[in-house]
CSV table of C-alpha atoms in Angstrom, one decimal:
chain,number,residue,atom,x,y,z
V,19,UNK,CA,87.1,-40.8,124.8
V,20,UNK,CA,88.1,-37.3,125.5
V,21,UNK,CA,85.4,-34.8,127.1
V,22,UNK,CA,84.7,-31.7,126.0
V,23,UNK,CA,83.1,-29.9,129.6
V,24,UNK,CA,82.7,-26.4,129.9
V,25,UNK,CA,82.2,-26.0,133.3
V,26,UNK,CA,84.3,-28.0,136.4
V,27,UNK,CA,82.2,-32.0,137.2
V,28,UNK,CA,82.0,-30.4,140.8
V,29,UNK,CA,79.7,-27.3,139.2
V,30,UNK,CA,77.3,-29.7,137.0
V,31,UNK,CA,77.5,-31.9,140.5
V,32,UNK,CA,76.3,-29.2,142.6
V,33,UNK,CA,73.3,-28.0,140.1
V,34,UNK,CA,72.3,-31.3,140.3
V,35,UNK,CA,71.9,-31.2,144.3
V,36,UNK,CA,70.3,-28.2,143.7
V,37,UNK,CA,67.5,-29.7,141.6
V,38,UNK,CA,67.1,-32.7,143.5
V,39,UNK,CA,66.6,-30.9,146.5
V,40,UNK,CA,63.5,-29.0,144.4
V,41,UNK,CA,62.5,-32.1,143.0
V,42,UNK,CA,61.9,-33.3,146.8
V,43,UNK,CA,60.5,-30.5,148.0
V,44,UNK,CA,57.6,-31.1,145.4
V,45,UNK,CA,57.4,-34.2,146.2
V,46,UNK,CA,59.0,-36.2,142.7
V,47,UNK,CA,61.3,-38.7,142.9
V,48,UNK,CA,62.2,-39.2,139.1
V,49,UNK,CA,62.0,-36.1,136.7
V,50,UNK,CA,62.1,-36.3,132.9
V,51,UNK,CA,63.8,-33.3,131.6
V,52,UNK,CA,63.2,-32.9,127.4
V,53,UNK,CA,64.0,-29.2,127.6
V,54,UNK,CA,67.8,-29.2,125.6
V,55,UNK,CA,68.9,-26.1,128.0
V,56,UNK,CA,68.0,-28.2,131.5
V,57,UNK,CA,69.5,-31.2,129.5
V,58,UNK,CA,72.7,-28.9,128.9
V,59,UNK,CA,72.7,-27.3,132.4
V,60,UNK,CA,72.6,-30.8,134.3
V,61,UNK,CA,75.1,-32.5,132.1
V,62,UNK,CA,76.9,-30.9,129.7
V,63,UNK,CA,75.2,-32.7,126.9
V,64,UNK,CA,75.1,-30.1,123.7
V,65,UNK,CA,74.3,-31.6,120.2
V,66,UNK,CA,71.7,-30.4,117.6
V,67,UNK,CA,69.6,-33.3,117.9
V,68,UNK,CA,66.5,-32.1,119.7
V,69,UNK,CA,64.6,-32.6,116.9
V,70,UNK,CA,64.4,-36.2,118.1
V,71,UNK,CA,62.8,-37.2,121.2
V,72,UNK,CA,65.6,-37.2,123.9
V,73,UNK,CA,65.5,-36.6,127.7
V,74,UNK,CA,67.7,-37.0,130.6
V,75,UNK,CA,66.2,-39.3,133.8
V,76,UNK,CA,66.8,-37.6,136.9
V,77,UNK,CA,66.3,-39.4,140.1
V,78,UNK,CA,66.4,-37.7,143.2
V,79,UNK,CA,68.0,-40.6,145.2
V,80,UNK,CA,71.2,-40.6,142.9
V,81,UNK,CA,74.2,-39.3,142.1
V,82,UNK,CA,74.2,-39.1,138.4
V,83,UNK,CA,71.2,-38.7,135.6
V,84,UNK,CA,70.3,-40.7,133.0
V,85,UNK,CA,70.9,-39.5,128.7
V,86,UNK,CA,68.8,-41.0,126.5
V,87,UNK,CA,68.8,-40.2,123.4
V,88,UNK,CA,69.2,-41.5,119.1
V,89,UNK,CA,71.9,-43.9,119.1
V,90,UNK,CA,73.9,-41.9,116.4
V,91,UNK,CA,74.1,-39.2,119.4
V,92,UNK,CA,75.8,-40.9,121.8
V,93,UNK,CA,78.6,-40.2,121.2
V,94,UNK,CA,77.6,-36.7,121.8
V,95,UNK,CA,76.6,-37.3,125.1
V,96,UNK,CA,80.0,-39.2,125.6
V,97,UNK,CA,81.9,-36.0,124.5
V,98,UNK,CA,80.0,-33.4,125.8
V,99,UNK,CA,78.9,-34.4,129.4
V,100,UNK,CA,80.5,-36.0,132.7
V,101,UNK,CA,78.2,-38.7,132.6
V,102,UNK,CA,79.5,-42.5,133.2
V,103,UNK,CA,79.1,-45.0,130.3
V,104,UNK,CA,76.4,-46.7,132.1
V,105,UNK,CA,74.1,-43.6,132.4
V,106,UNK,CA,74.3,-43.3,128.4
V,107,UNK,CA,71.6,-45.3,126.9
V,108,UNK,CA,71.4,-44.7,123.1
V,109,UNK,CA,67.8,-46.3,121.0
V,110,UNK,CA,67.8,-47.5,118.3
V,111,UNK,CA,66.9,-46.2,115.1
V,112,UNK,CA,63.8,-48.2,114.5
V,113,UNK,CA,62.2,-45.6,117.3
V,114,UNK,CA,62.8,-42.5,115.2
V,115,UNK,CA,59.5,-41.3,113.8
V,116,UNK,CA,57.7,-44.0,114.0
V,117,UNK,CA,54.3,-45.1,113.8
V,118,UNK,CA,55.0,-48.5,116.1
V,119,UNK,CA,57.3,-47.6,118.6
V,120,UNK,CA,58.2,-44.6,120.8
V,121,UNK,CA,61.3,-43.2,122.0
V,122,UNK,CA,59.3,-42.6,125.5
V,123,UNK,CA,58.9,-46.5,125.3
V,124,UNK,CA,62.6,-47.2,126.1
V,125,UNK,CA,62.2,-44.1,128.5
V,126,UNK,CA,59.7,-46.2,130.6
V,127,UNK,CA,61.8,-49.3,130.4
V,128,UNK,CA,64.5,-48.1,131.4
V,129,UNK,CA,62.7,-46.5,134.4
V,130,UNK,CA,60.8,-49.7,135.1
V,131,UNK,CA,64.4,-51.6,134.8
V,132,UNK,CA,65.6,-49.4,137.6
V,133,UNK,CA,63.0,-50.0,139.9
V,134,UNK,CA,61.2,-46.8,139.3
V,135,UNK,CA,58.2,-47.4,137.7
V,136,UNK,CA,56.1,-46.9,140.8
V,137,UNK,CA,56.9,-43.4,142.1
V,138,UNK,CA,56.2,-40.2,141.4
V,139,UNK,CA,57.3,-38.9,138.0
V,140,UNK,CA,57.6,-35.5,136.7
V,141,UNK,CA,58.1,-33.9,133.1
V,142,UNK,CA,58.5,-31.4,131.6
V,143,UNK,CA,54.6,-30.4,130.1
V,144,UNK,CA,54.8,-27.3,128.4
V,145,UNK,CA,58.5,-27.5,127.0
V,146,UNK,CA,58.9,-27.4,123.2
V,147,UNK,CA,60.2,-30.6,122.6
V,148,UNK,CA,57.8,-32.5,124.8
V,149,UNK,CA,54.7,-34.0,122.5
V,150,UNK,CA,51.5,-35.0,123.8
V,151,UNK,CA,52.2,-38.3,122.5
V,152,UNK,CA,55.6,-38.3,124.7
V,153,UNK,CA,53.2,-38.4,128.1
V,154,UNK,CA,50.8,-40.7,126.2
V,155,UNK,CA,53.4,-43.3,125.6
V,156,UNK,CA,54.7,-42.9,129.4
V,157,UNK,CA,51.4,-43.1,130.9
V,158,UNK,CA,51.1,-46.7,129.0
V,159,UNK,CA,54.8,-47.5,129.8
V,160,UNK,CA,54.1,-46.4,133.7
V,161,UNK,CA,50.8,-47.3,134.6
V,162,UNK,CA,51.9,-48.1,138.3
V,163,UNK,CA,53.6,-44.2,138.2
V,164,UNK,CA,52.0,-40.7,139.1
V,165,UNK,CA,52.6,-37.8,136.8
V,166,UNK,CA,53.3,-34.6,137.9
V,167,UNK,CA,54.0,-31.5,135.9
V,168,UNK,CA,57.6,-30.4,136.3
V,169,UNK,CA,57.5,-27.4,133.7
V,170,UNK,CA,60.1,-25.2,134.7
V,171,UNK,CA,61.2,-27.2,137.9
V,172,UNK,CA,65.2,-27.1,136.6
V,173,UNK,CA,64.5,-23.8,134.7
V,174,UNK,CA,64.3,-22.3,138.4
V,175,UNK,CA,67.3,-23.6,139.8
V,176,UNK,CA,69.6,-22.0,136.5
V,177,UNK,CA,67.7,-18.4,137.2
V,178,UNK,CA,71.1,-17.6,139.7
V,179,UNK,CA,74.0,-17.9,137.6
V,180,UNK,CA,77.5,-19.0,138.6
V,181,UNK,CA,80.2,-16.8,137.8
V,182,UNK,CA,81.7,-19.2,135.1
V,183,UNK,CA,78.4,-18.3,133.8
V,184,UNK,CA,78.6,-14.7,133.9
V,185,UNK,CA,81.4,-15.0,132.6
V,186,UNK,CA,80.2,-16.5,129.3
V,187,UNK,CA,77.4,-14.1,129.3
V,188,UNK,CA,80.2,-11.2,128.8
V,189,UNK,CA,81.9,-12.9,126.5
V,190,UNK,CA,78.4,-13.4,124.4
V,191,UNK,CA,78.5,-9.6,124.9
V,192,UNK,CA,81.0,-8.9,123.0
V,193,UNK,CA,79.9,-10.7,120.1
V,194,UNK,CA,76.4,-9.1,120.3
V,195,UNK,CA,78.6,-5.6,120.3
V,196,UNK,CA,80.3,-6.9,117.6
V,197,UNK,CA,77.1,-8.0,115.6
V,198,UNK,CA,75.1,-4.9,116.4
V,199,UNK,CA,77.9,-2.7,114.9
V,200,UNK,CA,78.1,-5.0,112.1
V,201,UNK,CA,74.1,-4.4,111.4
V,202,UNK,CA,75.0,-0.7,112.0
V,203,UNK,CA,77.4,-0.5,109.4
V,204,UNK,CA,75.4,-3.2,106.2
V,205,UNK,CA,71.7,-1.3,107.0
V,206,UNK,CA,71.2,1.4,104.7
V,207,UNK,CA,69.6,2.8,101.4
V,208,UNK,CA,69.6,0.6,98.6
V,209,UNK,CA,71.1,-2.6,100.3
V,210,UNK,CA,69.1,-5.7,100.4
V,211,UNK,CA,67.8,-6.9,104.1
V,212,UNK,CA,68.7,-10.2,103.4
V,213,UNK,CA,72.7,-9.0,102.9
V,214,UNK,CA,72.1,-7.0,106.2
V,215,UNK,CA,71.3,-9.6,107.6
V,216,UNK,CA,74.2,-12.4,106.5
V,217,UNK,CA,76.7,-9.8,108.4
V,218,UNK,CA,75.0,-9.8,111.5
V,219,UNK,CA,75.5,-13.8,111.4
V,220,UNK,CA,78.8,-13.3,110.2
V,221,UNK,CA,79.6,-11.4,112.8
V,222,UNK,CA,77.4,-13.6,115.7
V,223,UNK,CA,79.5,-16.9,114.3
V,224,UNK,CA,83.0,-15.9,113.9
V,225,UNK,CA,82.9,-13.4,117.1
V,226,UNK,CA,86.2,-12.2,118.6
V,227,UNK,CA,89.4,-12.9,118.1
V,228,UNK,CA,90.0,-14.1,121.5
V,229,UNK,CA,86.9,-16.6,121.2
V,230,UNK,CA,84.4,-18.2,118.5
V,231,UNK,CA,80.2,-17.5,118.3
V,232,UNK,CA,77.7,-20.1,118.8
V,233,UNK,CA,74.3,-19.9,116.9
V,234,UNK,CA,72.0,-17.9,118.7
V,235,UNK,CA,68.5,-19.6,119.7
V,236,UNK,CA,67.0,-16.7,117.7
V,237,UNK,CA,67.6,-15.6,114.6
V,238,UNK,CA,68.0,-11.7,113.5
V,239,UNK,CA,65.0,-9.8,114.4
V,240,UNK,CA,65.5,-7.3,111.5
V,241,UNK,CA,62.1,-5.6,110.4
V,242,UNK,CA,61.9,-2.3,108.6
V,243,UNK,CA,59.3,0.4,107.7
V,244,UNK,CA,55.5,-0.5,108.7
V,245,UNK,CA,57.3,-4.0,109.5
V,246,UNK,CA,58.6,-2.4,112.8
V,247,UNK,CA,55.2,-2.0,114.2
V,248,UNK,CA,55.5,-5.5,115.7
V,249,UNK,CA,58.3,-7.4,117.3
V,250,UNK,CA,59.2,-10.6,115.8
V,251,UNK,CA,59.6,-10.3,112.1
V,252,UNK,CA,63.1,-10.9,110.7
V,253,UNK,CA,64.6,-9.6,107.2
V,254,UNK,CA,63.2,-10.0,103.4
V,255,UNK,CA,65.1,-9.3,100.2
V,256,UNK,CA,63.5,-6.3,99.6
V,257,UNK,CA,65.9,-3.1,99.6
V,258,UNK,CA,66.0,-0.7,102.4
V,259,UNK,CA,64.3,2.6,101.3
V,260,UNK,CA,65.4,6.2,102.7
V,261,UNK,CA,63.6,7.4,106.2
V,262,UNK,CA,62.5,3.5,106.8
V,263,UNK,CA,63.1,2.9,110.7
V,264,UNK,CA,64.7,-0.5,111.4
V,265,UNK,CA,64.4,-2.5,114.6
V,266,UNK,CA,67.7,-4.9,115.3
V,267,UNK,CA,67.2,-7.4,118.2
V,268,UNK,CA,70.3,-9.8,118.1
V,269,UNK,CA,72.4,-11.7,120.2
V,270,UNK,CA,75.7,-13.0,120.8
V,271,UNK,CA,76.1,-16.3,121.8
V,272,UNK,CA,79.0,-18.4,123.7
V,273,UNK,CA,78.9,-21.7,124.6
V,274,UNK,CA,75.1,-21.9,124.3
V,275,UNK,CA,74.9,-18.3,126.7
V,276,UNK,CA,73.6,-15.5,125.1
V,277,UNK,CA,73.5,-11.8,125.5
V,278,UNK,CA,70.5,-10.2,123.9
V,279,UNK,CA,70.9,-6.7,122.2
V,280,UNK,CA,67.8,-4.3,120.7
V,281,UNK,CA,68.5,-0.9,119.1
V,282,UNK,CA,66.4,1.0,116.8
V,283,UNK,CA,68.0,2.9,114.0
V,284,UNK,CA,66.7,5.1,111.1
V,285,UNK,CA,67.9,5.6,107.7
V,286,UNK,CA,68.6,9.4,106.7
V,287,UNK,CA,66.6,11.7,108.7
V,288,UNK,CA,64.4,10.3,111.5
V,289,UNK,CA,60.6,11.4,112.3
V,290,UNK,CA,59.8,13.3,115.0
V,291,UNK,CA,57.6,11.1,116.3
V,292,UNK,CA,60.2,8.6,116.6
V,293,UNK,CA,62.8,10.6,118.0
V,294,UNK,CA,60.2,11.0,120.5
V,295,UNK,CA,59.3,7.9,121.4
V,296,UNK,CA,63.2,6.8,121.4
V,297,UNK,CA,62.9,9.5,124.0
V,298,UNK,CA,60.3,8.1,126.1
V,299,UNK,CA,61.7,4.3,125.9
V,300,UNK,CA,65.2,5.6,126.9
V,301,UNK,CA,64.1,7.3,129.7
V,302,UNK,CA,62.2,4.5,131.1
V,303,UNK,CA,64.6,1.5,130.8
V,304,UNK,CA,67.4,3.8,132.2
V,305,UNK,CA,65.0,4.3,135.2
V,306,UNK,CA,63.8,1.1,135.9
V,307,UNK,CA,67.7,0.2,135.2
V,308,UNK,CA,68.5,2.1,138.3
V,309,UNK,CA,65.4,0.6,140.5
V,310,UNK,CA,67.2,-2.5,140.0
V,311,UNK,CA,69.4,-4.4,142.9
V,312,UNK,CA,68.8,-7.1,145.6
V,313,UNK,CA,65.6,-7.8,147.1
V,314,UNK,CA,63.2,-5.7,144.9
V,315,UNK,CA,60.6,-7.5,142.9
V,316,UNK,CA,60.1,-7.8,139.3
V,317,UNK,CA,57.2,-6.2,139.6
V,318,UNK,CA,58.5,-3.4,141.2
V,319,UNK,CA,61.1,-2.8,138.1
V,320,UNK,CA,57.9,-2.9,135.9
V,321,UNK,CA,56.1,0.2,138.3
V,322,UNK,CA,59.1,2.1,137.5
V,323,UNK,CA,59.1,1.5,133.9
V,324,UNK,CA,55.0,2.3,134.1
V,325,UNK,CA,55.4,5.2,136.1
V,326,UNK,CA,58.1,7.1,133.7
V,327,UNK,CA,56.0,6.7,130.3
V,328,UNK,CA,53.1,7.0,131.5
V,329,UNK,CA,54.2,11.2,131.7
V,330,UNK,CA,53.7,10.8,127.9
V,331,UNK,CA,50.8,9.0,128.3
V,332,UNK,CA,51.6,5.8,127.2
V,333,UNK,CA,50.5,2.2,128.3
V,334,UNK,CA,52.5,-1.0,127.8
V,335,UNK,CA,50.1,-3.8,128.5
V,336,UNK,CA,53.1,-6.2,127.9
V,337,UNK,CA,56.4,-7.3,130.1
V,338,UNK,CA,59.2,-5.8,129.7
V,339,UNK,CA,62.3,-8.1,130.2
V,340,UNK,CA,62.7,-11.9,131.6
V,341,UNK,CA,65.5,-13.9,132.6
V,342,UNK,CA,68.0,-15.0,130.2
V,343,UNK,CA,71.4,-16.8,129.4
V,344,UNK,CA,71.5,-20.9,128.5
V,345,UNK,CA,69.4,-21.9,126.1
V,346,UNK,CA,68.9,-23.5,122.5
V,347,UNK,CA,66.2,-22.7,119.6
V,348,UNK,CA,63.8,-20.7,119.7
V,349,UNK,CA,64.3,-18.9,122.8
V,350,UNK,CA,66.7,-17.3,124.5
V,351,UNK,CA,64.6,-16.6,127.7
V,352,UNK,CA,64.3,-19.0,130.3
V,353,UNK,CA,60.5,-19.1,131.2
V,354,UNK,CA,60.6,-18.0,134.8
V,355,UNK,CA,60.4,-14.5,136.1
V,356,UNK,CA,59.7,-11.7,133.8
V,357,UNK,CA,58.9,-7.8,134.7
V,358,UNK,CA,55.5,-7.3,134.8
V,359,UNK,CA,52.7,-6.9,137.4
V,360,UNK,CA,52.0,-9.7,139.3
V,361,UNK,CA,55.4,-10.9,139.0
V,362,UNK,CA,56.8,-11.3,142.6
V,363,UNK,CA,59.9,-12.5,142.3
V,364,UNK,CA,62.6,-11.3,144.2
V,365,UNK,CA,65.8,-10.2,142.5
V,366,UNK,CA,69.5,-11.8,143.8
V,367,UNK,CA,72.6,-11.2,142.8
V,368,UNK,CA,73.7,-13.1,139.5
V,369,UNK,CA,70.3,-13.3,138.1
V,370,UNK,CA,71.0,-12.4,134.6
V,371,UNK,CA,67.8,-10.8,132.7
V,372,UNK,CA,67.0,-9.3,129.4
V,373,UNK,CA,64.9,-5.5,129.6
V,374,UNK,CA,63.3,-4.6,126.1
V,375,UNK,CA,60.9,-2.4,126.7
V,376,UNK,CA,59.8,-1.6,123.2
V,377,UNK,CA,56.8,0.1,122.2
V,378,UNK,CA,54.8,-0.9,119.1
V,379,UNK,CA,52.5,1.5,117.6
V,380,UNK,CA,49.9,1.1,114.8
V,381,UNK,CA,52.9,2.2,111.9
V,382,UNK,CA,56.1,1.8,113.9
V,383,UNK,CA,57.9,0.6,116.7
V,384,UNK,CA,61.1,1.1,119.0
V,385,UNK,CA,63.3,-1.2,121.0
V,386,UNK,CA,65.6,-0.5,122.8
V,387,UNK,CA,67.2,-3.0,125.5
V,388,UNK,CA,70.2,-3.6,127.9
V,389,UNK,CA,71.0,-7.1,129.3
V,390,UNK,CA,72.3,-7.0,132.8
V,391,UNK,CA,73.6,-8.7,136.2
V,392,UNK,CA,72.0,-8.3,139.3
V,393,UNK,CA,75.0,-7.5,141.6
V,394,UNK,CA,74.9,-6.5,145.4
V,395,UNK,CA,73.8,-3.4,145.0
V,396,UNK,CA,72.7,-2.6,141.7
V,397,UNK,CA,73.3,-4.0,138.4
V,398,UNK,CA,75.8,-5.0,135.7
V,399,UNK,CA,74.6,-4.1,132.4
V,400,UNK,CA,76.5,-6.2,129.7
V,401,UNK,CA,77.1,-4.5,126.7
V,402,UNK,CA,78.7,-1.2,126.3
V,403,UNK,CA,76.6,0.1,123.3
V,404,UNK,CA,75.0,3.5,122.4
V,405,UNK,CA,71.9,3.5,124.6
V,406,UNK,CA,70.0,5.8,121.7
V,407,UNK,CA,68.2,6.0,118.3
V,408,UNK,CA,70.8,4.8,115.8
V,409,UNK,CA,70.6,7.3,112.8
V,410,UNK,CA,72.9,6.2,109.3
């Protein structure tokens, strides 16, 4: 059967090294990773089917994981990843949803059929797709194992991104270019959000002419008037009304990499006191913008943000950006450093990061963000989109 791979078998070989040599270092010697992105990043493996218990079995002894996943997937898995036939072990579909068995049941045998069932063994706790039943039904499967938590243990390794991977990023930049325009052009008096909001995926899906869009793990963040005064609402089918200020946050997304774009824009005339806020949010992610190259902290980005609106007197008690790129529904972040205080993590080049540093106020809101590269002495920001209020 012919593979479709994205990336070179020597790339998805050497992110593997690269988590098992984290998965010794804390000490697990199998890890069960539920989360689709890790599954993606380790393998290949990309299918809408996380809405059935599947997992890939990493041991840190050999060469290649284990996919296991619904039978009618695996031919997914076949197509998608660079994994031998042997290390593809489709269920049955008498474990789907049911009240007798449990996908995590085959999980353990398979584990105990290895030899495996007496080490220690890591998954993924606080992942989306990981059930409390999932570690109820391993616990019983494994009672001779120990459980660690490995939240986040792959999530860690994919925070520095390959260049193939920036590469995709860039390309998922255009498209969020080309979606942010298209929003640009549908929002405006009279039209219905909902119709907005079909171009924007229009334009996220079809994407370039050089290269197709990928759904986006998020859908259109579109909210308008009083809506705007907090982050994640998306569109209704209610008509856009003169002077309403609308918050876009969208994305472009290639090959399951996305590029994360947040503008503000305002139909007719805008407020003053939107125009200055846009003033004071501009002003601050351009500064913390420049604060950022190799070896300062994410914390330190987030005193530089602090420092510039707090001239205006105001106080943002929440982050303002994270790490980004591979993921699937419903986030596009990847759950490891973000900009705020406390956060000490140290930037490198090709960590790839999302800064919206939005402010929501009791009646309205602004966003405005950039996506960027860290490169070796600065950054790379992404998209090449008005940095401003957006007035139609």
């Amino acid at each position: 059967m012919e593979k479709t791979l994205y990336f070179q078998v020597e790339e998805y070989k050497e992110r593997l090294r690269k988590t098992q040599q984290r998965m010794i270092e804390n000490g697990v010697e199998v890890l069960i990773a539920t989360d689709p992105a890790n599954m993606n990043y380790l393998t290949g493996f990309d299918g809408w089917s996380f809405y059935v218990h599947q997992c890939i079995i990493v041991m840190a002894d050999q060469e290649e994981p284990i996919w296991v996943g619904r039978g009618q997937d695996s031919n997914a898995a076949r197509l998608t990843s660079w994994l031998r036939e042997e290390n593809i072990r489709p269920y049955t579909d008498d474990y789907v949803q049911s009240l007798i068995k449990h996908p995590m049941d085959f999980v353990s045998d398979i584990i105990k059929e290895k030899g495996y069932d007496n080490k220690i063994i890591a998954t993924e706790m606080d992942t989306y797709y990981y059930t409390a039943k999932c570690q109820e039904r391993l616990a019983l499967g494994l009672p001779s194992a120990k459980f660690k938590d490995g939240t986040n243990l792959v999530n860690w390794v994919r925070i520095v991104k390959s260049d193939m991977e920036v590469e995709y990023i860039r390309r998922a930049a255009r498209i969020a270019e080309k979606a942010m325009e298209a929003a640009f052009k549908s929002v405006d008096k009279g039209v219905r959000q909902c119709d907005a909001a079909a171009d924007v995926y229009h334009a996220q899906i079809s994407g370039t002419k050089e290269y197709g869009g990928d759904y986006s793990a998020i859908v259109p963040l579109m909210p308008s008037g009083i809506r705007t005064s907090t982050p994640h609402l998306s569109w209704t089918d209610e008509p856009y009304q003169d002077g309403e200020t609308v918050i876009l946050e969208l994305s472009g997304c290639y090959r399951r990499y996305h590029c994360p774009l947040a503008r503000t824009l305002i139909i007719g005339d805008a407020p003053q006191k939107v125009r200055d806020l846009e003033a004071v949010v501009v002003e601050g992610l351009s500064n913390a913008l420049e604060a950022v190259k190799p070896g300062v902290t994410c914390e330190d980005i987030e005193r530089v943000w602090a420092k510039s609106i707090a001239k205006s007197g105001f106080i943002k008690d929440s982050r303002i950006g994270y790490a980004m790129g591979l993921n699937y529904p419903p986030d596009w972040g990847e759950h490891t450093a973000s900009f705020r205080p406390g956060d000490k993590t140290v930037l490198q080049p090709n960590m790839t990061f999302h800064m919206i540093p939005g402010i929501w106020l009791s009646d309205f809101g602004v966003e405005i963000s950039e996506s960027f590269r860290v490169t070796e002495n600065g950054c790379e920001t992404f998209t090449n989109y008005p940095r401003k209020l957006l007035v139609k």
